[in-house]
PDB file of C-alpha atoms in Angstrom:
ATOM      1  CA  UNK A 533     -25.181  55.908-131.394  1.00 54.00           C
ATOM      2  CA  UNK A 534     -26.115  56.633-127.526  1.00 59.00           C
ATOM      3  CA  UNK A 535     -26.501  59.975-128.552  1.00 57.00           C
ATOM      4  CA  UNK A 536     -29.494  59.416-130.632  1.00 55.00           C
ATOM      5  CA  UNK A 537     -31.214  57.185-128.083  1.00 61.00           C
ATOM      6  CA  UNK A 538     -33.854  58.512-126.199  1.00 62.00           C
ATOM      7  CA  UNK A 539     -32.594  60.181-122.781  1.00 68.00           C
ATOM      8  CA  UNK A 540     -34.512  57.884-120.375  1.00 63.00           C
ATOM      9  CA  UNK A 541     -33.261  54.684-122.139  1.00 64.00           C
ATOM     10  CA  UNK A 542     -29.679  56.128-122.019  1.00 67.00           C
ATOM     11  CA  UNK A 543     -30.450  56.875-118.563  1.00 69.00           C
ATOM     12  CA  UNK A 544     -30.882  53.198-117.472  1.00 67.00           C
ATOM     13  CA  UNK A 545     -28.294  51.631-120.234  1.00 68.00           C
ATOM     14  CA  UNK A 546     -25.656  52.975-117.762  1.00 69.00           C
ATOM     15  CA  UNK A 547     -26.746  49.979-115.732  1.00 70.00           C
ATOM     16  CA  UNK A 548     -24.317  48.333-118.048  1.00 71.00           C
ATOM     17  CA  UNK A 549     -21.513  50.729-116.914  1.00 70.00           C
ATOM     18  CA  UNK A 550     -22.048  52.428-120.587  1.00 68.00           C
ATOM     19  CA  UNK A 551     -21.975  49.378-122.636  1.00 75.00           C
ATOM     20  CA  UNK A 552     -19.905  49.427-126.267  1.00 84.00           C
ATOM     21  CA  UNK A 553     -21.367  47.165-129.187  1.00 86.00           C
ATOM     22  CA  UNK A 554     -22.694  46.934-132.726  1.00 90.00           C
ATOM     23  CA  UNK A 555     -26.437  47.810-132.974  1.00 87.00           C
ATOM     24  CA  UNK A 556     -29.094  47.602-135.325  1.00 91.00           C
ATOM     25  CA  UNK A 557     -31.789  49.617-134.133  1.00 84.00           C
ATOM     26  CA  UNK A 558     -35.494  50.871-134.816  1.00 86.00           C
ATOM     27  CA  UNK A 559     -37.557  53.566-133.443  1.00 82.00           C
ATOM     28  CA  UNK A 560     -40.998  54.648-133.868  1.00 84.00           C
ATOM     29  CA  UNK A 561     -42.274  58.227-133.045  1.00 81.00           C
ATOM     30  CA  UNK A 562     -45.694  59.212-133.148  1.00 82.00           C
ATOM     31  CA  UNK A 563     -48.000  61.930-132.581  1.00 83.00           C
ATOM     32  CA  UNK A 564     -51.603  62.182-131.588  1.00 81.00           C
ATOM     33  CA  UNK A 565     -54.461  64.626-132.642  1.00 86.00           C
ATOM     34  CA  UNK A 566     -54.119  68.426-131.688  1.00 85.00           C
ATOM     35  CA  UNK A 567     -55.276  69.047-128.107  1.00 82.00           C
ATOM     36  CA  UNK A 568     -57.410  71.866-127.697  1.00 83.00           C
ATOM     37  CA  UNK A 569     -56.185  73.228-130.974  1.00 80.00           C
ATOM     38  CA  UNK A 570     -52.768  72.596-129.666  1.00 85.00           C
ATOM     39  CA  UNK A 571     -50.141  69.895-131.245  1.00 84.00           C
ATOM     40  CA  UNK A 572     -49.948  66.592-128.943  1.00 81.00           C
ATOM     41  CA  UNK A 573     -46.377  65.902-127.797  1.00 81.00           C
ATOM     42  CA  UNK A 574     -44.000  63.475-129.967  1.00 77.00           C
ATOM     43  CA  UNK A 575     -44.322  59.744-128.126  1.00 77.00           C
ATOM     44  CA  UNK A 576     -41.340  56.838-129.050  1.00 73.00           C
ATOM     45  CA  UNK A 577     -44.521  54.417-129.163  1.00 77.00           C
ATOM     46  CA  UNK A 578     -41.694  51.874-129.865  1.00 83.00           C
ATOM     47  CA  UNK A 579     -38.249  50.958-130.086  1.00 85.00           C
ATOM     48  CA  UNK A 580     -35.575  48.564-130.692  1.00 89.00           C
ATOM     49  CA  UNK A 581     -32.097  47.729-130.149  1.00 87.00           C
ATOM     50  CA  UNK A 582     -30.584  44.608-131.425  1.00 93.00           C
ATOM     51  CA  UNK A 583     -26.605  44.249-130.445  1.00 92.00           C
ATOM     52  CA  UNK A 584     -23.598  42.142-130.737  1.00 94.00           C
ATOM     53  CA  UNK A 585     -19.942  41.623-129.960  1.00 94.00           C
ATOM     54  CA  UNK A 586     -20.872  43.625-127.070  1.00 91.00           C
ATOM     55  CA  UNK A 587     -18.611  44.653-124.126  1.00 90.00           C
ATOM     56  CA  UNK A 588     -20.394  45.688-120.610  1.00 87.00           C
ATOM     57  CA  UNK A 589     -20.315  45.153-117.002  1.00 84.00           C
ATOM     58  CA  UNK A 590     -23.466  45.104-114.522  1.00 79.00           C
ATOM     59  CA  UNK A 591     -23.108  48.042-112.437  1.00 75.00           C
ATOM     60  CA  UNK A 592     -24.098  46.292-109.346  1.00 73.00           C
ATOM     61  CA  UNK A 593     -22.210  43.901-110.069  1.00 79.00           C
ATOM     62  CA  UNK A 594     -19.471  44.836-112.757  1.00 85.00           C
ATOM     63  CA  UNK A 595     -17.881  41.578-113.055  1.00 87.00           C
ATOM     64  CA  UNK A 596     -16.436  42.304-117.179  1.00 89.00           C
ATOM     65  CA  UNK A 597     -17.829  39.828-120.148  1.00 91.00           C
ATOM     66  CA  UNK A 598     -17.371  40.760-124.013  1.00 93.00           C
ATOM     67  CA  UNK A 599     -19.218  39.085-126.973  1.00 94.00           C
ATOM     68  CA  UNK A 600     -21.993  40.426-125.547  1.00 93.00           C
ATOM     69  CA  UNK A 601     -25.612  40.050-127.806  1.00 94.00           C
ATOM     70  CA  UNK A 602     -29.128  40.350-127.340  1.00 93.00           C
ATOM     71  CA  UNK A 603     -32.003  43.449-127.282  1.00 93.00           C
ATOM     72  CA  UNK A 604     -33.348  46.162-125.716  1.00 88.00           C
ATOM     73  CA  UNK A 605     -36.777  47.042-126.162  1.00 91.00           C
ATOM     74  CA  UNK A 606     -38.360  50.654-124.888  1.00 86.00           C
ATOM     75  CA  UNK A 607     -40.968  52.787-125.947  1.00 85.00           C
ATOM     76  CA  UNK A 608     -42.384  56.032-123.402  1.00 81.00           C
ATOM     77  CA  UNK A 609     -43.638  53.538-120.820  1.00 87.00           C
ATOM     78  CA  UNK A 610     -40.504  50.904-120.108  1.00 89.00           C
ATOM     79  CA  UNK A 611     -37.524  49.594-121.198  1.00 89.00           C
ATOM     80  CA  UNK A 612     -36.777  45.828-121.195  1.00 92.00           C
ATOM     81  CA  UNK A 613     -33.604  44.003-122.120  1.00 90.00           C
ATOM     82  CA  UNK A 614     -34.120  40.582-122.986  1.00 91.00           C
ATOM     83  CA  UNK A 615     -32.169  37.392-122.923  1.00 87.00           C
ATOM     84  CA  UNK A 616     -28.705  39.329-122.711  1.00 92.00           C
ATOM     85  CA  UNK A 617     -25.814  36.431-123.312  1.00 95.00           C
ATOM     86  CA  UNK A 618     -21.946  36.988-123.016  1.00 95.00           C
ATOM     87  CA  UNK A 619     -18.704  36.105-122.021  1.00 95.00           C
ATOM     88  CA  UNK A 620     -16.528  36.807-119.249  1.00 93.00           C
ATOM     89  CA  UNK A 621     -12.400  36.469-119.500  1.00 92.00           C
ATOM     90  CA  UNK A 622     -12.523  33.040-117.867  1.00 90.00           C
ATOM     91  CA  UNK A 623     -14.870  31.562-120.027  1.00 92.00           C
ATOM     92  CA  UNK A 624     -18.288  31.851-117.580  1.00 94.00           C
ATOM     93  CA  UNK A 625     -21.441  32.766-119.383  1.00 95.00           C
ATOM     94  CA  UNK A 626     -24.072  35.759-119.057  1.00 93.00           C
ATOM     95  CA  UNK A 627     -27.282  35.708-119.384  1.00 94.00           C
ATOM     96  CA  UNK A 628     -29.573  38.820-118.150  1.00 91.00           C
ATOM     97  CA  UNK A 629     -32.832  40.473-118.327  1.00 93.00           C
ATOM     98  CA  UNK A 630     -34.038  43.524-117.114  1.00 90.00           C
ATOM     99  CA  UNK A 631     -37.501  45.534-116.973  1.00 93.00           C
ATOM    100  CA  UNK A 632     -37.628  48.711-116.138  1.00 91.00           C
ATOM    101  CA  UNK A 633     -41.626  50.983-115.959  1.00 92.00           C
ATOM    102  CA  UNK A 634     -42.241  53.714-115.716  1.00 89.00           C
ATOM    103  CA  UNK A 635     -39.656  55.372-117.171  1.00 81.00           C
ATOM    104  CA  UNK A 636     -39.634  58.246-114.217  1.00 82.00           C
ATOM    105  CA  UNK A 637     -37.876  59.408-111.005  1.00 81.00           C
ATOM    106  CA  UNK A 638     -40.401  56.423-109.113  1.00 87.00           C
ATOM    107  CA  UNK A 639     -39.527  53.491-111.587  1.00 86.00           C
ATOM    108  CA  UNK A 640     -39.745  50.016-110.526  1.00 91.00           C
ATOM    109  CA  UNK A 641     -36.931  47.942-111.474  1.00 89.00           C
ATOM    110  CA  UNK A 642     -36.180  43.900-111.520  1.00 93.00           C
ATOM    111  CA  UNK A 643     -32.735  42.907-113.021  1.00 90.00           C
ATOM    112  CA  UNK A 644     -32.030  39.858-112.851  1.00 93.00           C
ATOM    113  CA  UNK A 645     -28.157  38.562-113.677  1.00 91.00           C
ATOM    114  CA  UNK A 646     -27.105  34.927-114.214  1.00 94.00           C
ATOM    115  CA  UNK A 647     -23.376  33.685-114.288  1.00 94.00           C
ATOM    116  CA  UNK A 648     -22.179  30.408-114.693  1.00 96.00           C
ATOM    117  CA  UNK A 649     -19.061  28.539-114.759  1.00 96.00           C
ATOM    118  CA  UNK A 650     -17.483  31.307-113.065  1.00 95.00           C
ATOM    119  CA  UNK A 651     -13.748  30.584-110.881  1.00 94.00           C
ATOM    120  CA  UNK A 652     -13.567  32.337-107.700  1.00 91.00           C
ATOM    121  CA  UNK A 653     -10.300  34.700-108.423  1.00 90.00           C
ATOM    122  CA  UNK A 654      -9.723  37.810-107.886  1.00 88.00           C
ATOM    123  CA  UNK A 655     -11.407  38.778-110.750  1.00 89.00           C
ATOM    124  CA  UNK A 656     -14.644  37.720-109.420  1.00 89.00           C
ATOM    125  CA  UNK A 657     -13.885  38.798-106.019  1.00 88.00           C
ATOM    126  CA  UNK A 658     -13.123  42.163-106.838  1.00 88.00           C
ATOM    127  CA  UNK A 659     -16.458  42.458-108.796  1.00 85.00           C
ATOM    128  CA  UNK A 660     -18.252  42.109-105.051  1.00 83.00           C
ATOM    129  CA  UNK A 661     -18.360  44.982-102.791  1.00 79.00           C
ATOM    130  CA  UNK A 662     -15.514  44.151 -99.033  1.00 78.00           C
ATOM    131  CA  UNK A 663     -18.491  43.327 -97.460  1.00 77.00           C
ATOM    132  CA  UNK A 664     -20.571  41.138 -99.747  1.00 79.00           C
ATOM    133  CA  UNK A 665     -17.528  39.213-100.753  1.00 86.00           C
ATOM    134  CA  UNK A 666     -16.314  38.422 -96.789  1.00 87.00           C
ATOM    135  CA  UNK A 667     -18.248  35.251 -96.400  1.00 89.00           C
ATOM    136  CA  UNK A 668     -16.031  33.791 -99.493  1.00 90.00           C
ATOM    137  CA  UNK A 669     -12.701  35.248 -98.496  1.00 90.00           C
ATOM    138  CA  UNK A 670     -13.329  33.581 -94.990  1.00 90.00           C
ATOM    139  CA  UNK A 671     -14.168  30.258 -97.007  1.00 92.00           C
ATOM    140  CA  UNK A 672     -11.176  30.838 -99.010  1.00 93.00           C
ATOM    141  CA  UNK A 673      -8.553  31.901 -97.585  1.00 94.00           C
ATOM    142  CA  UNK A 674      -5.577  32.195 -99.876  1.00 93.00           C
ATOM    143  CA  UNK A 675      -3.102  32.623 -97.293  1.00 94.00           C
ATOM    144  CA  UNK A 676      -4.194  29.842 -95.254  1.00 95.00           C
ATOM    145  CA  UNK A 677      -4.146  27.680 -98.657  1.00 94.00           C
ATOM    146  CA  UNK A 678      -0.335  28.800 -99.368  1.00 94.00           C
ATOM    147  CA  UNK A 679       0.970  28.193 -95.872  1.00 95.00           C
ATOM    148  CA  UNK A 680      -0.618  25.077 -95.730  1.00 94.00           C
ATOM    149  CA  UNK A 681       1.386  24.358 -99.153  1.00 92.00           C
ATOM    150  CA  UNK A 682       4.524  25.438 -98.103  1.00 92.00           C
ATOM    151  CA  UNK A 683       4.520  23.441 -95.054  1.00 92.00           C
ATOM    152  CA  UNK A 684       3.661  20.311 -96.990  1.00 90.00           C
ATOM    153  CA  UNK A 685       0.443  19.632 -95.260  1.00 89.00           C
ATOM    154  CA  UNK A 686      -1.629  19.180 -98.830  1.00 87.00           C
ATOM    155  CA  UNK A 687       0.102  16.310-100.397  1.00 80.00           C
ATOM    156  CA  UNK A 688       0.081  16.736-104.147  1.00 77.00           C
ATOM    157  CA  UNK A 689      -1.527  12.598-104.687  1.00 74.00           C
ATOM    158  CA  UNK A 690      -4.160  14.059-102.181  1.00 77.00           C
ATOM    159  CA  UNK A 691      -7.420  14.538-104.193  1.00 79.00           C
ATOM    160  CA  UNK A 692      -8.025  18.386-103.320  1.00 90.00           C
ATOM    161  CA  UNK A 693      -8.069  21.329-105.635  1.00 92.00           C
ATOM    162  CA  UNK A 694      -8.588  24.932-103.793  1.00 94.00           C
ATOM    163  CA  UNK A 695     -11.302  27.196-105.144  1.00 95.00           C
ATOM    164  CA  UNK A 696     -13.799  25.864-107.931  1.00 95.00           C
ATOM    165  CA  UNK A 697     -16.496  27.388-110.356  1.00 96.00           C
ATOM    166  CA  UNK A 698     -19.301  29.228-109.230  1.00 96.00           C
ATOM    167  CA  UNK A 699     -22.683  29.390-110.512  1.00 97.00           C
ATOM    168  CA  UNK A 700     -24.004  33.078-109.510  1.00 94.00           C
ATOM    169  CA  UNK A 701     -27.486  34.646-109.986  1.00 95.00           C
ATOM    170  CA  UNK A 702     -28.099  38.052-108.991  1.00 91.00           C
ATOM    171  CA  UNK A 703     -31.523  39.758-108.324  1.00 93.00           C
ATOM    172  CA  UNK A 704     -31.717  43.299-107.869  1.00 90.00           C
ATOM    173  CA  UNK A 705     -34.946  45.164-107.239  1.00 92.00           C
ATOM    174  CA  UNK A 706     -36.292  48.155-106.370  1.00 89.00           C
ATOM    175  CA  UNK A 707     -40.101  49.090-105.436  1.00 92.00           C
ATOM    176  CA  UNK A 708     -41.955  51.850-107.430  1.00 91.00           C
ATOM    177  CA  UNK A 709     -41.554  55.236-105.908  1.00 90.00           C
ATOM    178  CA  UNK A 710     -39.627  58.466-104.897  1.00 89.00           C
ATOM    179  CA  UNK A 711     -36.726  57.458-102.740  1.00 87.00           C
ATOM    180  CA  UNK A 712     -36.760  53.825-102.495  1.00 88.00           C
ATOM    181  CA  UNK A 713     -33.733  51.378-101.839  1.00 87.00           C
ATOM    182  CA  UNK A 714     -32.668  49.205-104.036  1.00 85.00           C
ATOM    183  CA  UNK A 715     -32.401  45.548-102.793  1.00 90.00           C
ATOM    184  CA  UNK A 716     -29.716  43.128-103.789  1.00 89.00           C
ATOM    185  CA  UNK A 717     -29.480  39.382-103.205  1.00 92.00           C
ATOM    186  CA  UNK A 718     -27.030  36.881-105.185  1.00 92.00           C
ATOM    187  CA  UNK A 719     -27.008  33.587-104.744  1.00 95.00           C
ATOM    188  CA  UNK A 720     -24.038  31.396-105.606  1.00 94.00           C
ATOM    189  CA  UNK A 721     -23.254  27.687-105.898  1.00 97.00           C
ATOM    190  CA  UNK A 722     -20.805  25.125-106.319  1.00 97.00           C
ATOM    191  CA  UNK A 723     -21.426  21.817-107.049  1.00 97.00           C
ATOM    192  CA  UNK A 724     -17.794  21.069-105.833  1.00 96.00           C
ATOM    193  CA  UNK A 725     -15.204  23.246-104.141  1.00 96.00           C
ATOM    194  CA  UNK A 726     -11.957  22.853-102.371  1.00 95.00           C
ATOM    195  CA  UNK A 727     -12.547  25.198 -99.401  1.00 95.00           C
ATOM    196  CA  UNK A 728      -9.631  26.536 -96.633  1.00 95.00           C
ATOM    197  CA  UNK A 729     -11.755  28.259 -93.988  1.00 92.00           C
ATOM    198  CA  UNK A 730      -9.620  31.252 -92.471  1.00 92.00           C
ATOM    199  CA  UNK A 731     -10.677  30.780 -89.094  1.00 89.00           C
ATOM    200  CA  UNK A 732      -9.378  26.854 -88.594  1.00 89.00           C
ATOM    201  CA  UNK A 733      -7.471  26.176 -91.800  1.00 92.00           C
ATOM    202  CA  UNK A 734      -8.759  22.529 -92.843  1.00 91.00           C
ATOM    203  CA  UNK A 735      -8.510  21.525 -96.349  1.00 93.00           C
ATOM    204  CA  UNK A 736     -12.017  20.533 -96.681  1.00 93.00           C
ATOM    205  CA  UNK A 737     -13.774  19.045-100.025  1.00 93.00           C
ATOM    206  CA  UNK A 738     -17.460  20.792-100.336  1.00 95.00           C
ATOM    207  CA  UNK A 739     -20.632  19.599-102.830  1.00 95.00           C
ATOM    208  CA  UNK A 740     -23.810  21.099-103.035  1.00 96.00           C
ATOM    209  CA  UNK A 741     -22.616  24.536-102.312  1.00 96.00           C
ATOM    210  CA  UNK A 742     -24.751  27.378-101.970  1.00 96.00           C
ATOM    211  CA  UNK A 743     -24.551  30.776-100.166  1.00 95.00           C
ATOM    212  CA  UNK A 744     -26.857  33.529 -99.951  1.00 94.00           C
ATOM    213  CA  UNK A 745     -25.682  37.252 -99.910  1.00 92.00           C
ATOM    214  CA  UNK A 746     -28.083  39.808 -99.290  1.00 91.00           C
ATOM    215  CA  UNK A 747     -27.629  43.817 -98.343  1.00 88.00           C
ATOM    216  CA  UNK A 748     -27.761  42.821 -94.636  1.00 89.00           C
ATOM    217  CA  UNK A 749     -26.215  39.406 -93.914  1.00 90.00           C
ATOM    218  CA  UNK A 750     -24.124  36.671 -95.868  1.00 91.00           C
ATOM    219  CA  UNK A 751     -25.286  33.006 -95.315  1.00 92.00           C
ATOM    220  CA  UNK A 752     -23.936  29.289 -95.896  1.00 93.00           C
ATOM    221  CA  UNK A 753     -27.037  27.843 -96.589  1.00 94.00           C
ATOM    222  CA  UNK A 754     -25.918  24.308 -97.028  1.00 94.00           C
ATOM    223  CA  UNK A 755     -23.262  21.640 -98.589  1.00 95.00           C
ATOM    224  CA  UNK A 756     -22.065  18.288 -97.784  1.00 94.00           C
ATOM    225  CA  UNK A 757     -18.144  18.505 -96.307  1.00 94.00           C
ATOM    226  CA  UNK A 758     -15.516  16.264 -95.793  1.00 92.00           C
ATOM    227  CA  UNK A 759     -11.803  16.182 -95.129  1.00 88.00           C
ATOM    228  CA  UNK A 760      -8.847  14.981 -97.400  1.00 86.00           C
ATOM    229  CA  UNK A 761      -8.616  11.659 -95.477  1.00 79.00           C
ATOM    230  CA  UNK A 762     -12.100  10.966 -95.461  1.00 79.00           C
ATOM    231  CA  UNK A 763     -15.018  11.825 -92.499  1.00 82.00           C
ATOM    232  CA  UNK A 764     -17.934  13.987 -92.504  1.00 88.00           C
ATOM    233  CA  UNK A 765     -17.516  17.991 -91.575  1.00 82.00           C
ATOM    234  CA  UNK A 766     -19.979  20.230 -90.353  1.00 85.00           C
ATOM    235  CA  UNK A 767     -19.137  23.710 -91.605  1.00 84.00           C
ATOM    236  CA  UNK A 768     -21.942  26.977 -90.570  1.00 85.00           C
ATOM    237  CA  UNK A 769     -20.393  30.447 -91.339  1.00 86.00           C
ATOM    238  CA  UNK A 770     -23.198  33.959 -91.134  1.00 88.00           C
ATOM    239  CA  UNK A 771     -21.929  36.826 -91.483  1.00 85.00           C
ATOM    240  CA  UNK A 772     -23.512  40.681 -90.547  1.00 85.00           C
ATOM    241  CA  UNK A 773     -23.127  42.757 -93.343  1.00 72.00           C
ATOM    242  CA  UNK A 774     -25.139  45.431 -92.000  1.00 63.00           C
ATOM    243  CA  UNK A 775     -22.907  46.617 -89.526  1.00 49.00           C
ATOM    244  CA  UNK A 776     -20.831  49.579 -90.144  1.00 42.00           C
ATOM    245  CA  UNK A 777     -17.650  49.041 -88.289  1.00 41.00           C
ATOM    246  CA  UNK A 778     -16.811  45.874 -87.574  1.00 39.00           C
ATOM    247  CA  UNK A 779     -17.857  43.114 -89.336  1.00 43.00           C
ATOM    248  CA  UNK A 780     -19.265  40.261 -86.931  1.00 40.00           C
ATOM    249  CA  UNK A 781     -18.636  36.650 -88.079  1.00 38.00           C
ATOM    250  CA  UNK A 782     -20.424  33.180 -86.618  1.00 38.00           C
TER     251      UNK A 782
END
């Protein structure tokens, strides 16, 4: 079917990292007057792509969901997918949108990706670039988690589960014109996770969660923290994502 879409929407459906689905689809092509006694151009003055039981990752951000649905409307001017829902492997739900106009080398584009109910595994990690994903594998850190298992130090009648489900939205933009930047920023919260900080490995319970990751810097914006026994913790982690060597950590 891709092969019959227009070039400039198959262009920007490789967002989707070349998505697979079943489509019903609609497209209108039109032609104007003669121009100076010349034929006007063909126009797609309107299209549409309704899919399902789709399969597609977000290139940005190619965490994998199936059962994919929604539509894609385009016509010479812009391309908009709207309300795309899915299903990743662990059960989290999709839902996107993305505009894209004008359809040329200067387009402005918003996508706009929102993930919920999502556990922080490998699977998700590995869907992050090294250095976006560093603020959670200092949060989490796995090794810390098993030693502190093997040595007995997190009783099993102690109220603490490592890792939790993560709500994730992820904005990607980039300004109209010729060799522009695109600009990421995801968000991600927790309303409870069981946390093991690499640095100073304390089982600590977290609620409120949320961290901001950006194309320069990875923040713990806030979350209330306390220990397996009880107390208050005060927990502040930035890290520098913009450096190209090593990675600085606060």
């Amino acid at each position: 079917f891709l092969a019959y879409v227009p070039a400039h929407v198959r262009y920007y459906l490789d967002i989707f990292s070349g998505p697979t689905a079943e489509v019903d689809a609609s497209v209108t092509i039109s032609r104007g007057p003669p121009v100076t006694g010349q034929a006007a151009d063909f126009e797609v003055s309107g299209g549409r792509v309704a899919f399902r039981h789709g399969r597609a990752a977000f290139a940005k951000f190619p965490y994998p969901f199936a059962e994919m649905r929604g539509t894609v409307e385009f016509d010479d001017t812009k391309i908009h997918f709207v309300e795309i829902q899915g299903v990743g492997p662990t059960g989290a739900k999709l839902n996107a949108d993305v505009l894209i106009a004008p359809l040329t080398d200067t387009a402005r584009a918003d996508v706009n990706v929102r993930v919920t109910g999502a556990p922080v595994d490998e699977l998700l990690l590995s869907s992050m670039p090294p250095d976006r994903r560093q603020i959670l594998d200092v949060l989490l850190s796995r090794t810390r988690y098993d030693d502190l298992v093997r040595r007995g130090l997190i009783p099993a009648a102690l109220p603490f589960q490592f890792g939790g489900l993560a709500d994730i939205t992820v904005n990607v933009q980039r300004p109209e014109g010729l060799d522009v930047d695109w600009a990421t920023r995801i968000s991600v919260r927790f309303d409870t996770i069981g946390l093991v900080p690499e640095p100073f490995p304390l089982p600590i319970i977290a609620r409120n969660v949320e961290l901001t990751i950006t194309d320069d810097k990875a923040v713990l914006e806030r979350g209330d923290f306390s220990g397996l026994a009880g107390g208050k913790a005060t927990l502040q982690a930035v890290i520098d994502t913009g450096y190209t060597t090593a990675t600085p950590i606060q």
